[in-house]
CSV table of C-alpha atoms and ligand atoms in Angstrom, one decimal:
chain,number,residue,atom,x,y,z
A,4,MET,CA,104.8,85.8,67.0
A,5,ALA,CA,107.8,83.5,67.9
A,6,ALA,CA,109.2,81.0,65.4
A,7,LYS,CA,107.8,77.5,65.4
A,8,ILE,CA,109.9,75.2,67.7
A,9,THR,CA,110.7,71.4,67.7
A,10,LEU,CA,110.0,69.7,71.0
A,11,PRO,CA,113.4,68.4,72.2
A,12,VAL,CA,112.0,65.3,73.9
A,13,THR,CA,108.8,63.5,73.9
A,14,ASN,CA,107.1,60.2,75.2
A,15,PRO,CA,106.6,57.2,73.0
A,16,GLN,CA,103.2,58.7,72.3
A,17,GLY,CA,104.8,61.8,70.9
A,18,TYR,CA,103.8,64.2,73.8
A,19,TYR,CA,105.9,66.5,75.9
A,20,GLU,CA,104.1,66.6,79.2
A,21,MET,CA,104.0,69.0,82.0
A,22,ARG,CA,102.3,68.8,85.5
A,23,LEU,CA,102.0,71.9,87.9
A,24,GLU,CA,101.5,70.9,91.5
A,25,SER,CA,100.0,73.8,93.7
A,26,ILE,CA,97.9,75.0,96.5
A,27,GLY,CA,94.6,77.2,95.6
A,28,GLY,CA,95.6,80.7,95.5
A,29,LEU,CA,99.0,80.6,94.0
A,30,GLY,CA,97.9,80.8,90.4
A,31,ALA,CA,98.9,77.5,88.8
A,32,ASN,CA,95.6,77.1,87.2
A,33,LEU,CA,96.0,80.3,85.3
A,34,SER,CA,99.8,79.1,84.7
A,35,GLY,CA,98.6,76.1,82.9
A,36,LYS,CA,96.1,78.0,80.9
A,37,ILE,CA,98.9,80.3,79.8
A,38,LEU,CA,101.2,77.6,78.9
A,39,GLY,CA,98.3,75.8,77.0
A,40,GLU,CA,97.9,78.9,74.8
A,41,LEU,CA,101.7,79.5,74.6
A,42,GLY,CA,102.1,76.1,72.9
A,43,ALA,CA,99.1,76.2,70.4
A,44,LEU,CA,99.2,79.9,69.7
A,45,TYR,CA,102.9,81.1,69.9
A,46,LEU,CA,105.1,77.9,69.4
A,47,GLY,CA,103.3,76.2,66.5
A,48,LEU,CA,102.4,73.1,68.4
A,49,ASN,CA,99.2,71.3,69.2
A,50,SER,CA,98.4,71.9,73.0
A,51,ALA,CA,95.8,70.8,75.6
A,52,ASN,CA,95.5,71.8,79.2
A,53,PHE,CA,93.1,71.0,82.0
A,54,ALA,CA,93.3,71.4,85.7
A,55,SER,CA,92.1,69.4,88.7
A,56,TYR,CA,91.0,70.5,92.1
A,57,GLY,CA,88.3,70.2,94.6
A,58,SER,CA,86.4,73.2,96.1
A,59,GLU,CA,87.3,76.4,94.3
A,60,LYS,CA,89.0,78.1,97.2
A,61,ARG,CA,92.3,79.0,98.5
A,62,GLY,CA,94.3,76.3,100.4
A,63,SER,CA,93.0,73.3,98.5
A,64,PRO,CA,95.5,71.2,96.4
A,65,VAL,CA,95.6,72.1,92.7
A,66,LYS,CA,97.1,70.1,89.7
A,67,SER,CA,97.3,71.5,86.1
A,68,TYR,CA,98.4,69.4,83.3
A,69,ILE,CA,99.8,70.7,80.0
A,70,ARG,CA,100.3,68.4,77.0
A,71,TRP,CA,102.3,69.5,73.7
A,72,CYS,CA,103.0,67.7,70.5
A,73,ALA,CA,104.1,68.5,66.9
A,74,PRO,CA,101.4,70.2,64.8
A,75,GLU,CA,101.0,67.3,62.5
A,76,GLN,CA,100.0,65.1,65.4
A,77,GLU,CA,96.6,65.4,67.2
A,78,ILE,CA,96.2,65.2,70.9
A,79,LEU,CA,94.1,62.2,71.4
A,80,ILE,CA,94.2,61.7,75.3
A,81,ASN,CA,92.8,64.0,78.0
A,82,SER,CA,94.0,62.1,81.1
A,83,SER,CA,96.2,63.3,84.0
A,84,ILE,CA,100.0,63.4,83.6
A,85,GLU,CA,101.7,60.7,85.4
A,86,THR,CA,105.2,60.8,84.2
A,87,PRO,CA,105.9,64.5,83.5
A,88,HIS,CA,108.9,65.7,81.4
A,89,LEU,CA,108.5,69.0,83.6
A,90,LEU,CA,107.1,69.4,87.1
A,91,GLY,CA,106.5,72.6,88.6
A,92,LEU,CA,105.9,72.9,92.4
A,93,PHE,CA,104.6,76.1,93.4
A,94,HIS,CA,105.0,75.7,97.2
A,95,GLU,CA,107.7,73.9,99.0
A,96,ARG,CA,105.2,72.6,101.5
A,97,LEU,CA,103.8,70.3,98.9
A,98,ALA,CA,106.9,68.1,99.8
A,99,GLY,CA,105.7,65.6,102.3
A,100,LYS,CA,102.6,63.8,102.5
A,101,ILE,CA,101.3,64.8,99.0
A,102,PRO,CA,103.1,62.5,96.5
A,103,VAL,CA,103.9,65.3,94.1
A,104,MET,CA,107.2,63.5,92.9
A,105,ALA,CA,105.4,60.4,91.7
A,106,GLY,CA,106.2,59.5,88.2
A,107,VAL,CA,109.2,61.9,88.2
A,108,LYS,CA,111.9,60.1,86.2
A,109,PRO,CA,115.6,60.8,85.9
A,110,ASP,CA,115.1,62.7,82.6
A,111,ALA,CA,112.6,65.2,84.2
A,112,VAL,CA,113.0,68.7,85.2
A,113,VAL,CA,111.6,69.8,88.4
A,114,ILE,CA,111.1,73.5,89.5
A,115,VAL,CA,110.4,74.4,93.1
A,116,ASN,CA,109.3,77.6,94.6
A,117,THR,CA,111.6,77.8,97.8
A,118,ASP,CA,114.4,79.9,99.3
A,119,GLN,CA,116.1,76.6,100.2
A,120,SER,CA,119.1,75.1,98.3
A,121,VAL,CA,118.8,72.5,95.5
A,122,ASP,CA,120.5,69.9,98.0
A,123,VAL,CA,118.1,70.5,100.8
A,124,MET,CA,115.3,70.3,98.5
A,125,ARG,CA,116.5,67.1,97.0
A,126,ASP,CA,116.3,65.5,100.4
A,127,ARG,CA,112.9,67.1,101.3
A,128,LEU,CA,111.5,65.8,97.8
A,129,LYS,CA,113.2,62.4,98.3
A,130,MET,CA,114.2,63.1,94.7
A,131,HIS,CA,115.4,59.7,92.9
A,132,GLY,CA,117.2,61.5,90.2
A,133,GLY,CA,116.6,64.4,87.6
A,134,THR,CA,117.3,68.1,87.0
A,135,LEU,CA,116.3,70.1,90.1
A,136,CYS,CA,115.7,73.9,89.8
A,137,CYS,CA,115.1,76.2,92.8
A,138,ILE,CA,113.6,79.6,92.6
A,139,ASP,CA,112.5,82.0,95.5
A,140,ALA,CA,109.3,82.9,93.6
A,141,LEU,CA,107.6,84.2,96.6
A,142,ASN,CA,110.3,86.9,97.2
A,143,LEU,CA,111.0,87.7,93.8
A,144,ALA,CA,107.2,88.2,93.3
A,145,ILE,CA,107.0,90.7,96.3
A,146,GLU,CA,110.2,92.6,94.8
A,147,ALA,CA,108.4,92.8,91.4
A,148,LYS,CA,105.0,93.6,92.9
A,149,THR,CA,103.4,90.6,91.0
A,150,ARG,CA,102.3,87.2,91.8
A,151,VAL,CA,104.1,84.0,92.4
A,152,ASN,CA,102.6,82.4,89.1
A,153,MET,CA,104.3,84.9,86.9
A,154,VAL,CA,107.8,84.2,88.6
A,155,MET,CA,107.3,80.5,88.2
A,156,LEU,CA,106.3,80.9,84.6
A,157,GLY,CA,109.6,82.6,83.8
A,158,ALA,CA,111.6,79.8,85.8
A,159,ILE,CA,109.7,77.1,83.9
A,160,ALA,CA,110.7,78.8,80.6
A,161,LYS,CA,114.2,78.7,81.6
A,162,ALA,CA,114.4,75.5,83.2
A,163,SER,CA,112.7,73.7,80.1
A,164,GLY,CA,115.7,74.8,78.0
A,165,PHE,CA,113.5,75.5,74.9
A,166,ILE,CA,110.6,77.9,75.7
A,167,PRO,CA,111.5,81.1,74.3
A,168,LEU,CA,111.3,84.1,76.6
A,169,ASP,CA,109.9,86.5,74.1
A,170,ALA,CA,107.1,84.0,73.4
A,171,LEU,CA,106.3,83.7,77.0
A,172,GLU,CA,106.2,87.7,77.0
A,173,GLU,CA,103.8,87.6,74.2
A,174,VAL,CA,101.2,85.3,75.6
A,175,VAL,CA,101.3,87.2,78.9
A,176,LYS,CA,100.8,90.5,77.2
A,177,ASP,CA,97.9,89.1,75.1
A,178,THR,CA,96.1,87.2,78.1
A,179,VAL,CA,96.7,88.7,81.6
A,180,GLY,CA,97.9,91.9,80.0
A,181,HIS,CA,94.6,92.7,78.3
A,182,LYS,CA,92.6,91.8,81.5
A,183,TYR,CA,94.8,93.6,83.8
A,184,PRO,CA,96.9,96.2,81.9
A,185,ALA,CA,98.0,98.2,84.9
A,186,ALA,CA,99.5,95.0,86.2
A,187,LEU,CA,101.4,94.1,83.0
A,188,LYS,CA,104.8,95.9,83.8
A,189,SER,CA,105.1,94.1,87.1
A,190,ASN,CA,103.9,90.9,85.6
A,191,LEU,CA,106.6,90.9,82.8
A,192,GLU,CA,109.2,91.9,85.6
A,193,GLY,CA,108.1,88.8,87.5
A,194,ILE,CA,108.6,86.7,84.5
A,195,HIS,CA,112.2,88.2,83.9
A,196,LYS,CA,113.0,87.5,87.6
A,197,GLY,CA,111.9,83.9,87.2
A,198,TYR,CA,113.9,83.5,84.1
A,199,ASN,CA,117.0,84.8,85.4
A,200,ASN,CA,117.2,83.4,89.0
A,201,ILE,CA,116.9,79.7,89.0
A,202,THR,CA,119.6,77.6,90.6
A,203,VAL,CA,119.9,74.2,88.7
A,204,LYS,CA,121.5,71.0,89.8
A,205,ARG,CA,121.5,67.7,88.1
A,206,PHE,CA,121.2,64.6,90.4
A,207,GLU,CA,122.1,61.1,88.9
A,208,PRO,CA,120.0,58.3,90.4
A,209,ASP,CA,122.5,57.2,93.1
A,210,GLY,CA,120.3,54.9,95.1
A,211,LYS,CA,119.7,57.6,97.8
A,212,TYR,CA,116.1,57.6,97.1
A,213,PRO,CA,114.0,55.1,95.3
A,214,TYR,CA,111.9,56.0,92.2
A,215,GLN,CA,108.4,57.0,93.3
A,216,GLU,CA,105.8,55.2,91.2
A,217,TYR,CA,102.6,57.4,90.2
A,218,LYS,CA,99.4,56.7,92.0
A,219,GLU,CA,96.4,58.6,92.9
A,220,LEU,CA,96.1,60.1,96.2
A,221,GLU,CA,94.4,57.8,98.5
A,222,ARG,CA,92.0,59.3,101.2
A,223,ASP,CA,91.7,58.0,104.7
A,224,TRP,CA,88.3,59.3,105.1
A,225,GLY,CA,85.3,58.8,102.5
A,226,TYR,CA,81.7,58.8,102.2
A,227,ASP,CA,81.3,55.4,104.1
A,228,ASN,CA,83.5,56.1,107.1
A,229,SER,CA,83.6,60.0,107.8
A,230,PRO,CA,81.4,61.2,110.6
A,231,ILE,CA,78.2,63.1,109.7
A,232,GLY,CA,79.0,66.3,108.3
A,233,GLY,CA,82.2,65.0,106.7
A,234,ILE,CA,85.8,65.5,107.5
A,235,ASN,CA,88.5,66.1,104.9
A,236,PRO,CA,91.8,66.2,106.9
A,237,ILE,CA,93.8,67.6,103.8
A,238,TYR,CA,94.7,71.3,104.3
A,239,GLY,CA,92.4,74.0,103.2
A,240,ASN,CA,89.3,71.7,103.3
A,241,THR,CA,86.3,71.9,105.7
A,242,ILE,CA,87.2,72.2,109.2
A,243,SER,CA,90.9,72.1,109.2
A,244,ASN,CA,91.1,75.0,106.9
A,245,ASP,CA,94.8,75.3,106.9
A,246,LEU,CA,95.3,78.4,104.5
A,247,THR,CA,98.9,79.2,105.2
A,248,ALA,CA,100.4,78.0,102.3
A,249,SER,CA,98.2,79.9,100.0
A,250,ARG,CA,99.4,83.3,101.6
A,251,GLU,CA,101.6,85.2,99.0
A,252,GLY,CA,104.0,86.9,101.5
A,253,TYR,CA,101.7,89.1,103.4
A,254,ILE,CA,100.1,89.0,106.9
A,255,PRO,CA,97.9,91.0,109.0
A,256,ILE,CA,99.7,92.2,112.2
A,257,PHE,CA,97.3,92.7,115.3
A,258,LYS,CA,98.0,95.5,118.0
A,259,LYS,CA,95.8,94.4,120.9
A,260,ASP,CA,96.3,97.8,122.5
A,261,ALA,CA,94.7,99.6,119.5
A,262,CYS,CA,91.7,97.4,119.1
A,263,ILE,CA,88.3,98.7,120.1
A,264,HIS,CA,86.7,95.2,119.5
A,265,CYS,CA,84.2,96.5,117.0
A,266,GLY,CA,84.1,93.2,115.0
A,267,MET,CA,84.7,94.8,111.7
A,268,CYS,CA,87.6,92.6,110.9
A,269,ASP,CA,85.6,89.5,111.9
A,270,THR,CA,82.7,90.4,109.6
A,271,THR,CA,85.0,91.1,106.9
A,272,CYS,CA,87.2,88.3,107.0
A,273,PRO,CA,86.3,85.3,104.7
A,274,ASP,CA,87.7,82.7,106.6
A,275,MET,CA,86.7,83.5,110.2
A,276,VAL,CA,90.3,84.0,111.3
A,277,TYR,CA,89.7,86.3,114.4
A,278,GLN,CA,89.0,84.7,117.7
A,279,PHE,CA,86.4,86.4,119.9
A,280,VAL,CA,85.7,85.5,123.5
A,281,LYS,CA,83.7,87.0,126.3
A,282,GLY,CA,85.6,89.6,128.2
A,283,GLU,CA,85.6,93.1,129.1
A,284,PHE,CA,86.4,96.3,127.4
A,285,LYS,CA,86.5,99.7,129.2
A,286,GLY,CA,85.0,98.1,132.5
A,287,LYS,CA,81.9,96.7,130.5
A,288,PRO,CA,81.1,93.2,129.5
A,289,SER,CA,82.1,92.8,125.8
A,290,MET,CA,83.3,90.3,123.2
A,291,VAL,CA,87.1,90.7,123.1
A,292,ASN,CA,89.2,90.1,120.0
A,293,LEU,CA,92.1,87.8,120.8
A,294,GLY,CA,93.6,88.2,117.4
A,295,PRO,CA,94.0,86.2,114.2
A,296,ASP,CA,94.6,82.5,114.1
A,297,TYR,CA,97.1,82.6,111.4
A,298,HIS,CA,96.7,78.8,110.6
A,299,HIS,CA,93.4,79.9,108.8
A,300,CYS,CA,94.7,83.3,107.4
A,301,LYS,CA,95.2,83.5,103.5
A,302,GLY,CA,96.8,86.9,103.7
A,303,CYS,CA,94.2,88.9,101.5
A,304,LEU,CA,94.4,91.9,103.9
A,305,ARG,CA,90.9,92.7,103.7
A,306,CYS,CA,90.7,93.0,107.6
A,307,VAL,CA,93.5,95.6,107.4
A,308,GLU,CA,91.5,97.9,105.1
A,309,VAL,CA,88.4,97.9,107.3
A,310,CYS,CA,89.8,98.3,110.6
A,311,PRO,CA,89.1,101.8,111.9
A,312,THR,CA,91.9,102.2,114.4
A,313,ASP,CA,95.0,100.9,112.7
A,314,ALA,CA,95.0,97.9,115.1
A,315,LEU,CA,95.6,95.8,112.0
A,316,THR,CA,98.5,96.7,109.6
A,317,ALA,CA,100.0,94.9,106.7
A,318,ALA,CA,103.2,93.2,107.0
A,319,LEU,CA,105.6,91.1,105.1
A,320,GLU,CA,105.5,87.5,106.4
A,321,ARG,CA,109.2,86.9,106.0
A,322,ASP,CA,110.0,89.7,108.5
A,323,HIS,CA,108.1,87.4,111.2
A,324,ASP,CA,110.4,84.4,111.4
A,325,ILE,CA,108.1,82.7,114.0
A,326,TRP,CA,105.6,82.4,111.4
A,327,LYS,CA,107.8,81.8,108.5
A,328,ASP,CA,109.3,78.8,110.4
A,329,HIS,CA,105.7,77.8,111.4
A,330,VAL,CA,104.8,77.8,107.7
A,331,ARG,CA,107.9,75.9,106.4
A,332,ASN,CA,107.9,73.2,109.2
A,333,GLN,CA,104.2,72.5,109.6
A,334,ASP,CA,102.7,69.2,108.4
A,335,LEU,CA,99.9,69.9,105.6
A,336,VAL,CA,97.6,67.3,107.3
A,337,LEU,CA,96.6,68.1,110.8
A,338,GLU,CA,97.6,65.4,113.4
A,339,LYS,CA,96.0,67.0,116.2
A,340,MET,CA,92.2,67.8,116.0
A,341,GLU,CA,90.1,67.7,119.1
A,342,PHE,CA,86.4,67.0,118.4
A,343,GLU,CA,83.5,67.4,120.7
A,344,GLU,CA,80.7,65.2,119.2
A,345,VAL,CA,80.1,65.5,115.3
A,346,GLY,CA,77.1,67.2,113.6
A,347,PRO,CA,75.5,70.6,113.7
A,348,ASN,CA,76.4,71.7,117.3
A,349,SER,CA,79.8,70.2,117.5
A,350,TRP,CA,83.2,72.1,117.6
A,351,MET,CA,86.8,71.3,116.9
A,352,ARG,CA,90.2,73.0,117.9
A,353,SER,CA,93.2,72.6,115.7
A,354,GLU,CA,96.7,72.9,117.4
A,355,SER,CA,96.9,76.6,116.1
A,356,ASN,CA,93.8,77.4,118.3
A,357,ILE,CA,95.3,75.9,121.2
A,358,GLU,CA,98.7,77.8,120.5
A,359,ASN,CA,96.8,81.0,120.3
A,360,GLU,CA,94.8,80.5,123.5
A,361,LEU,CA,98.3,80.1,125.1
A,362,LYS,CA,99.6,83.1,123.2
A,363,TYR,CA,97.2,85.6,124.1
B,421,SF4,S1,88.5,95.9,113.1
B,421,SF4,FE1,90.5,96.7,114.3
B,421,SF4,S2,89.6,97.6,116.0
B,421,SF4,FE2,87.6,96.4,115.1
B,421,SF4,S3,88.0,94.4,116.2
B,421,SF4,FE3,89.0,94.2,114.5
B,421,SF4,S4,91.3,94.6,115.1
B,421,SF4,FE4,89.8,95.5,116.5
B,422,SF4,S1,94.2,88.8,105.8
B,422,SF4,FE1,92.6,89.3,107.2
B,422,SF4,S2,90.7,89.2,106.2
B,422,SF4,FE2,92.3,88.0,104.9
B,422,SF4,S3,92.1,86.0,105.5
B,422,SF4,FE3,93.6,86.9,107.0
B,422,SF4,S4,92.7,87.5,108.8
B,422,SF4,FE4,91.2,87.2,107.2
């Protein structure tokens, strides 16, 4: 067990506070639990952790909160963390319409999963001031054959300036290591890669961007104004179902010529990604597979496993720049949705459906 530590900084209530902002599927909830256990069981602190998310599925916004204090003090509050000392952003696309930077003061440390530079990310985040750390957690996780959250945990430990690497290793061995022993080596490698590869830059508040006050996200649509059936235009929810940001580096590639239109991929895919239309196959009327609509694909690769003809193969998303750029630049909230009525027989098209119709 690592030695007890003294928190280097606390708020007036005596708490050191961390907030993780993520997208369902990237493992921020588990990271929060691990940090919660780390504080209480390995650093000699008092610790509390809880997470906030909507439907328990990939693609939805996730927040995880961790509060630490000295062992002689009790944690008497269980509220969301508004002005964190440390903020972890598990996906760069969170910079934009979701106010992830709210409450980040100049004494805060921000860690972002991105392959962009700290200067580019400061502008994208409109960061008032503080210490910004960038880590290419997605690609480092692919290299280590682990998940984004392990790399982010290593980066968070390093960026904090006081979380010992050996204590983090211990908690990971005793938690996910017990549950998934075969993945322990890769998970520890991911933590080391995160710890050793952050890029850090300090930005003084220079007036370039104003301080962003913390406020709860306001919804345009609610129970009193959404059409029957409900609409939640935030990514990953209901009909917009944008799962691009929850992918962890892999996508299925569709080879139309090898497809026999058997529908196995469509039956298997949990998110109805495949687009079938009436057509012809071998001179007979048939439903024809147009391929995946990547807008809705979370990259689980189950479709690749079931395809009987190798018409679907797994590929690294980063090798396909068109999708990488699409993911980076796409807004999280769909601007273009076309509706034909609302209710049980309605349909909608997102811009990605329309793109694919043109593409194929
Ligand atoms: S499982 Fe393979 S062959 Fe069958 S429809 Fe899907 S892509 Fe085509
Ligand atoms: S990888 Fe395949 S099965 Fe998984 S969500 Fe994407 S299209 Fe569906």
